[in-house]
Amino acid sequence: MAIIVERSILPQTLHRQALGRHLEINNFFMGTFSQALELARHFLGQDSPRLHVSLNANALYWAAHNELFRRSVEGANWVSADGASILLAGRLFGFEVKERVAGFDLMKALLEICRNERWAVGFLGCRADILGLVDSHCRRHYPGLEVVVRQWQAQEDFSLKLGRELRDRGVRVLFAALPSPQQEIWLSQNKNIIGVPLCMGVGGSFEVLIGQARRAPRWLIKAGLEWLYRFFQEPRRRALATGRATFWLSLHLANPFVPRSPFED
């Protein structure tokens, strides 16, 4: 059954928007979190496959240095600001994002929506142990929610088999936790083959969901410093990505004469 959403929500919150000289997004979300949930309900109630991308400083870095990733973001059906850096970039480039839409918060809200609507959800990841804990967590905390958990495989026909199973089980949203930038590239290339209404890359959110990683305190999140909290949780794992993205973004925003990326044309 399709969910009816006030039509004004869609044109008011999705815009074609440039972020600097290296990225022009076709469906950039500028609304509030509550509007994001209404948009999600609309997409989940349709049959057309769509891709959601969460945008942060690391994603901006990859968009400037990886052509396939840039095309994945620009062609996504829904791109939202997941990070204080994107809100800052908006102010500097002359547009306003009303509210941050954190990927983890959106994932949890979609789990509740799907449970209430009796829609199945899918989880795709690389580690079998993490996926097993995700399955157990959902069965405890979201009783009645049908969950399909699968480990990502490199076989050529994997997406075809996965899509057939997810559709047969009535899955409406697939949460994928894969390494970046491969996560968004793979989802963009395979969303139509998978064929569920919404595919969403969630990075390390599975570990947070099951309690293996902790979320930053609320005051740090409001201060835009959640990335710093994550860095100190896993300094070795995050040092390169955090330092690279932060340095590049600071340089790019501060200097309008930064050389163009070879992928911009």
Short mmCIF file of C-alpha atoms in Angstrom, two decimals:
data_model
loop_
_atom_site.label_atom_id
_atom_site.label_comp_id
_atom_site.label_asym_id
_atom_site.label_seq_id
_atom_site.Cartn_x
_atom_site.Cartn_y
_atom_site.Cartn_z
CA MET A 1 0.00 0.00 0.00
CA ALA A 2 1.44 3.35 -1.04
CA ILE A 3 1.88 6.04 1.61
CA ILE A 4 0.27 9.36 0.66
CA VAL A 5 2.55 12.32 1.36
CA GLU A 6 1.77 15.99 1.03
CA ARG A 7 3.10 16.82 -2.44
CA SER A 8 4.66 20.10 -1.35
CA ILE A 9 7.24 18.19 0.71
CA LEU A 10 9.07 16.86 -2.33
CA PRO A 11 9.81 20.05 -4.33
CA GLN A 12 10.51 22.06 -1.20
CA THR A 13 13.19 19.77 0.18
CA LEU A 14 15.00 18.27 -2.82
CA HIS A 15 17.07 20.67 -4.89
CA ARG A 16 19.75 20.71 -7.55
CA GLN A 17 22.70 22.14 -5.66
CA ALA A 18 26.40 22.71 -6.31
CA LEU A 19 28.87 22.19 -3.48
CA GLY A 20 31.93 24.11 -4.61
CA ARG A 21 33.39 23.49 -8.04
CA HIS A 22 33.68 19.73 -7.87
CA LEU A 23 30.17 18.47 -7.09
CA GLU A 24 26.68 19.25 -8.38
CA ILE A 25 23.99 17.18 -6.71
CA ASN A 26 20.69 16.56 -8.46
CA ASN A 27 18.61 15.75 -5.36
CA PHE A 28 20.08 17.53 -2.35
CA PHE A 29 17.87 17.49 0.74
CA MET A 30 17.62 20.78 2.64
CA GLY A 31 14.67 20.13 4.93
CA THR A 32 14.20 19.12 8.55
CA PHE A 33 14.53 15.63 10.01
CA SER A 34 10.76 15.25 10.25
CA GLN A 35 10.47 16.15 6.56
CA ALA A 36 13.15 13.56 5.84
CA LEU A 37 10.97 10.91 7.46
CA GLU A 38 8.00 11.95 5.35
CA LEU A 39 10.16 11.74 2.25
CA ALA A 40 11.35 8.30 3.33
CA ARG A 41 7.77 7.12 3.79
CA HIS A 42 6.98 8.34 0.29
CA PHE A 43 9.92 6.45 -1.23
CA LEU A 44 9.25 3.28 0.76
CA GLY A 45 5.65 3.28 -0.42
CA GLN A 46 6.71 3.30 -4.07
CA ASP A 47 8.19 0.51 -6.19
CA SER A 48 10.90 2.48 -8.03
CA PRO A 49 14.46 1.73 -6.76
CA ARG A 50 16.13 4.74 -5.17
CA LEU A 51 19.48 5.47 -3.56
CA HIS A 52 20.09 7.58 -0.46
CA VAL A 53 23.56 9.01 0.22
CA SER A 54 24.72 10.60 3.47
CA LEU A 55 27.13 13.45 2.79
CA ASN A 56 29.99 14.40 5.11
CA ALA A 57 33.53 15.76 4.76
CA ASN A 58 34.94 12.37 3.80
CA ALA A 59 32.33 12.00 1.07
CA LEU A 60 33.20 15.45 -0.29
CA TYR A 61 36.85 14.41 -0.44
CA TRP A 62 36.04 11.25 -2.39
CA ALA A 63 33.71 13.16 -4.72
CA ALA A 64 36.65 15.37 -5.70
CA HIS A 65 39.08 12.47 -6.16
CA ASN A 66 37.04 9.53 -7.44
CA GLU A 67 34.93 9.94 -10.56
CA LEU A 68 32.70 6.92 -9.94
CA PHE A 69 31.93 8.11 -6.43
CA ARG A 70 31.17 11.62 -7.65
CA ARG A 71 28.76 10.28 -10.26
CA SER A 72 27.10 8.09 -7.62
CA VAL A 73 26.46 11.10 -5.38
CA GLU A 74 25.35 13.40 -8.19
CA GLY A 75 22.94 10.80 -9.54
CA ALA A 76 21.51 9.66 -6.19
CA ASN A 77 17.80 10.10 -5.64
CA TRP A 78 18.28 11.59 -2.19
CA VAL A 79 21.41 13.16 -0.69
CA SER A 80 21.28 14.48 2.86
CA ALA A 81 23.72 16.40 5.05
CA ASP A 82 25.26 14.05 7.60
CA GLY A 83 27.85 16.24 9.26
CA ALA A 84 28.43 19.77 10.51
CA SER A 85 30.90 20.32 7.67
CA ILE A 86 28.09 20.18 5.11
CA LEU A 87 26.01 22.71 7.03
CA LEU A 88 29.07 24.97 7.17
CA ALA A 89 29.68 24.50 3.45
CA GLY A 90 26.07 25.50 2.81
CA ARG A 91 26.48 28.76 4.68
CA LEU A 92 29.72 29.54 2.86
CA PHE A 93 28.25 28.74 -0.55
CA GLY A 94 25.07 30.73 0.10
CA PHE A 95 22.38 28.12 0.79
CA GLU A 96 20.84 26.85 4.01
CA VAL A 97 20.31 23.27 5.12
CA LYS A 98 17.63 23.45 7.79
CA GLU A 99 18.79 20.47 9.82
CA ARG A 100 21.40 17.74 9.84
CA VAL A 101 20.05 14.29 8.94
CA ALA A 102 22.46 11.82 10.54
CA GLY A 103 22.55 8.48 8.75
CA PHE A 104 22.37 6.52 12.00
CA ASP A 105 19.33 8.45 13.22
CA LEU A 106 17.63 7.99 9.87
CA MET A 107 18.35 4.25 9.89
CA LYS A 108 16.81 3.83 13.36
CA ALA A 109 13.74 5.84 12.38
CA LEU A 110 13.28 3.74 9.24
CA LEU A 111 13.45 0.56 11.33
CA GLU A 112 10.52 1.85 13.40
CA ILE A 113 8.57 2.88 10.31
CA CYS A 114 9.08 -0.51 8.68
CA ARG A 115 8.06 -2.36 11.83
CA ASN A 116 4.88 -0.31 12.12
CA GLU A 117 4.05 -0.78 8.44
CA ARG A 118 5.01 -4.49 8.54
CA TRP A 119 7.66 -3.98 5.86
CA ALA A 120 10.75 -6.17 5.86
CA VAL A 121 14.25 -4.65 5.99
CA GLY A 122 17.58 -5.91 4.69
CA PHE A 123 21.08 -5.60 6.12
CA LEU A 124 24.15 -6.09 3.94
CA GLY A 125 27.67 -6.09 5.34
CA CYS A 126 31.12 -7.62 5.13
CA ARG A 127 31.46 -9.28 8.54
CA ALA A 128 29.33 -12.29 9.42
CA ASP A 129 29.79 -11.79 13.18
CA ILE A 130 28.51 -8.21 13.04
CA LEU A 131 25.57 -9.22 10.87
CA GLY A 132 24.61 -11.97 13.29
CA LEU A 133 24.53 -9.46 16.14
CA VAL A 134 22.48 -7.04 14.03
CA ASP A 135 19.94 -9.79 13.42
CA SER A 136 19.73 -10.59 17.14
CA HIS A 137 19.47 -6.89 18.07
CA CYS A 138 16.58 -6.29 15.69
CA ARG A 139 14.68 -9.33 16.93
CA ARG A 140 15.02 -8.08 20.54
CA HIS A 141 14.39 -4.37 20.01
CA TYR A 142 12.04 -4.41 17.00
CA PRO A 143 9.71 -7.36 17.65
CA GLY A 144 7.62 -8.25 14.63
CA LEU A 145 10.06 -6.70 12.16
CA GLU A 146 11.11 -9.13 9.44
CA VAL A 147 14.85 -8.92 8.89
CA VAL A 148 16.95 -10.30 6.04
CA VAL A 149 20.69 -10.33 6.76
CA ARG A 150 23.25 -11.13 4.08
CA GLN A 151 27.03 -10.96 3.79
CA TRP A 152 28.41 -9.15 0.76
CA GLN A 153 30.10 -11.34 -1.84
CA ALA A 154 32.28 -10.52 -4.83
CA GLN A 155 30.57 -12.92 -7.25
CA GLU A 156 29.36 -11.36 -10.47
CA ASP A 157 25.76 -12.50 -10.00
CA PHE A 158 25.57 -11.63 -6.30
CA SER A 159 23.44 -8.51 -6.72
CA LEU A 160 21.00 -10.39 -8.96
CA LYS A 161 20.53 -13.19 -6.41
CA LEU A 162 20.36 -10.72 -3.53
CA GLY A 163 17.73 -8.60 -5.26
CA ARG A 164 15.58 -11.61 -6.06
CA GLU A 165 15.63 -12.75 -2.45
CA LEU A 166 14.97 -9.29 -1.00
CA ARG A 167 12.02 -8.68 -3.30
CA ASP A 168 10.59 -12.13 -2.57
CA ARG A 169 10.79 -11.39 1.16
CA GLY A 170 9.10 -8.00 0.77
CA VAL A 171 12.11 -5.91 1.77
CA ARG A 172 11.48 -2.17 1.33
CA VAL A 173 14.85 -0.78 2.43
CA LEU A 174 18.38 -2.20 2.26
CA PHE A 175 20.98 -0.88 4.71
CA ALA A 176 24.49 -1.52 3.41
CA ALA A 177 27.61 -1.23 5.57
CA LEU A 178 30.52 -1.44 3.13
CA PRO A 179 33.85 0.39 2.93
CA SER A 180 33.81 3.88 1.42
CA PRO A 181 33.92 4.85 -1.41
CA GLN A 182 32.99 1.36 -2.68
CA GLN A 183 29.73 1.45 -0.70
CA GLU A 184 28.05 4.22 -2.68
CA ILE A 185 29.59 3.13 -5.98
CA TRP A 186 28.33 -0.44 -5.62
CA LEU A 187 24.85 0.63 -4.52
CA SER A 188 24.58 3.12 -7.38
CA GLN A 189 25.63 0.50 -9.92
CA ASN A 190 23.33 -2.20 -8.52
CA LYS A 191 20.25 -0.45 -7.09
CA ASN A 192 18.15 -1.22 -10.18
CA ILE A 193 19.26 -4.86 -10.14
CA ILE A 194 18.48 -5.18 -6.43
CA GLY A 195 15.13 -3.49 -7.06
CA VAL A 196 14.02 -2.56 -3.54
CA PRO A 197 12.45 0.89 -3.04
CA LEU A 198 15.35 2.33 -1.04
CA CYS A 199 19.06 1.49 -0.74
CA MET A 200 21.06 3.33 1.89
CA GLY A 201 24.75 3.17 2.76
CA VAL A 202 25.26 3.39 6.52
CA GLY A 203 29.02 2.87 6.97
CA GLY A 204 29.83 1.96 10.58
CA SER A 205 26.26 2.26 11.87
CA PHE A 206 25.87 -1.48 12.43
CA GLU A 207 28.51 -1.39 15.18
CA VAL A 208 26.73 1.54 16.86
CA LEU A 209 23.37 -0.20 16.59
CA ILE A 210 24.60 -3.34 18.37
CA GLY A 211 26.59 -1.42 20.98
CA GLN A 212 30.12 -2.26 19.84
CA ALA A 213 30.76 1.44 19.13
CA ARG A 214 29.39 4.35 21.13
CA ARG A 215 27.66 7.43 19.80
CA ALA A 216 29.01 10.81 20.83
CA PRO A 217 27.27 12.63 23.73
CA ARG A 218 24.40 14.82 22.61
CA TRP A 219 26.24 18.06 23.44
CA LEU A 220 29.13 17.06 21.18
CA ILE A 221 26.72 16.20 18.38
CA LYS A 222 25.00 19.59 18.72
CA ALA A 223 28.41 21.28 18.69
CA GLY A 224 29.27 19.57 15.41
CA LEU A 225 32.10 17.55 16.96
CA GLU A 226 30.81 13.99 16.57
CA TRP A 227 33.60 13.31 14.06
CA LEU A 228 36.19 14.16 16.73
CA TYR A 229 34.57 11.75 19.19
CA ARG A 230 34.71 8.99 16.55
CA PHE A 231 38.34 9.76 15.87
CA PHE A 232 39.35 9.33 19.51
CA GLN A 233 37.38 6.08 19.71
CA GLU A 234 39.38 4.55 16.84
CA PRO A 235 42.41 6.79 16.18
CA ARG A 236 44.37 4.24 14.15
CA ARG A 237 41.43 3.32 11.94
CA ARG A 238 40.24 6.89 11.38
CA ALA A 239 43.49 8.88 11.35
CA LEU A 240 44.07 8.83 7.61
CA ALA A 241 40.45 9.37 6.51
CA THR A 242 39.72 12.06 9.12
CA GLY A 243 42.95 13.97 8.60
CA ARG A 244 42.75 13.79 4.83
CA ALA A 245 39.11 14.88 4.62
CA THR A 246 39.45 17.66 7.21
CA PHE A 247 42.57 19.11 5.62
CA TRP A 248 41.14 18.97 2.10
CA LEU A 249 37.80 20.47 3.12
CA SER A 250 39.44 23.30 5.08
CA LEU A 251 41.70 24.12 2.16
CA HIS A 252 38.90 23.93 -0.36
CA LEU A 253 36.47 26.11 1.57
CA ALA A 254 39.08 28.68 2.55
CA ASN A 255 40.75 29.10 -0.84
CA PRO A 256 38.56 29.73 -3.90
CA PHE A 257 41.60 29.23 -6.12
CA VAL A 258 42.25 25.60 -5.21
CA PRO A 259 43.08 23.74 -8.46
CA ARG A 260 40.21 21.90 -10.04
CA SER A 261 39.93 18.16 -9.71
CA PRO A 262 40.63 16.21 -12.92
CA PHE A 263 37.17 14.69 -12.51
CA GLU A 264 35.28 17.98 -12.55
CA ASP A 265 34.89 18.29 -16.31
#
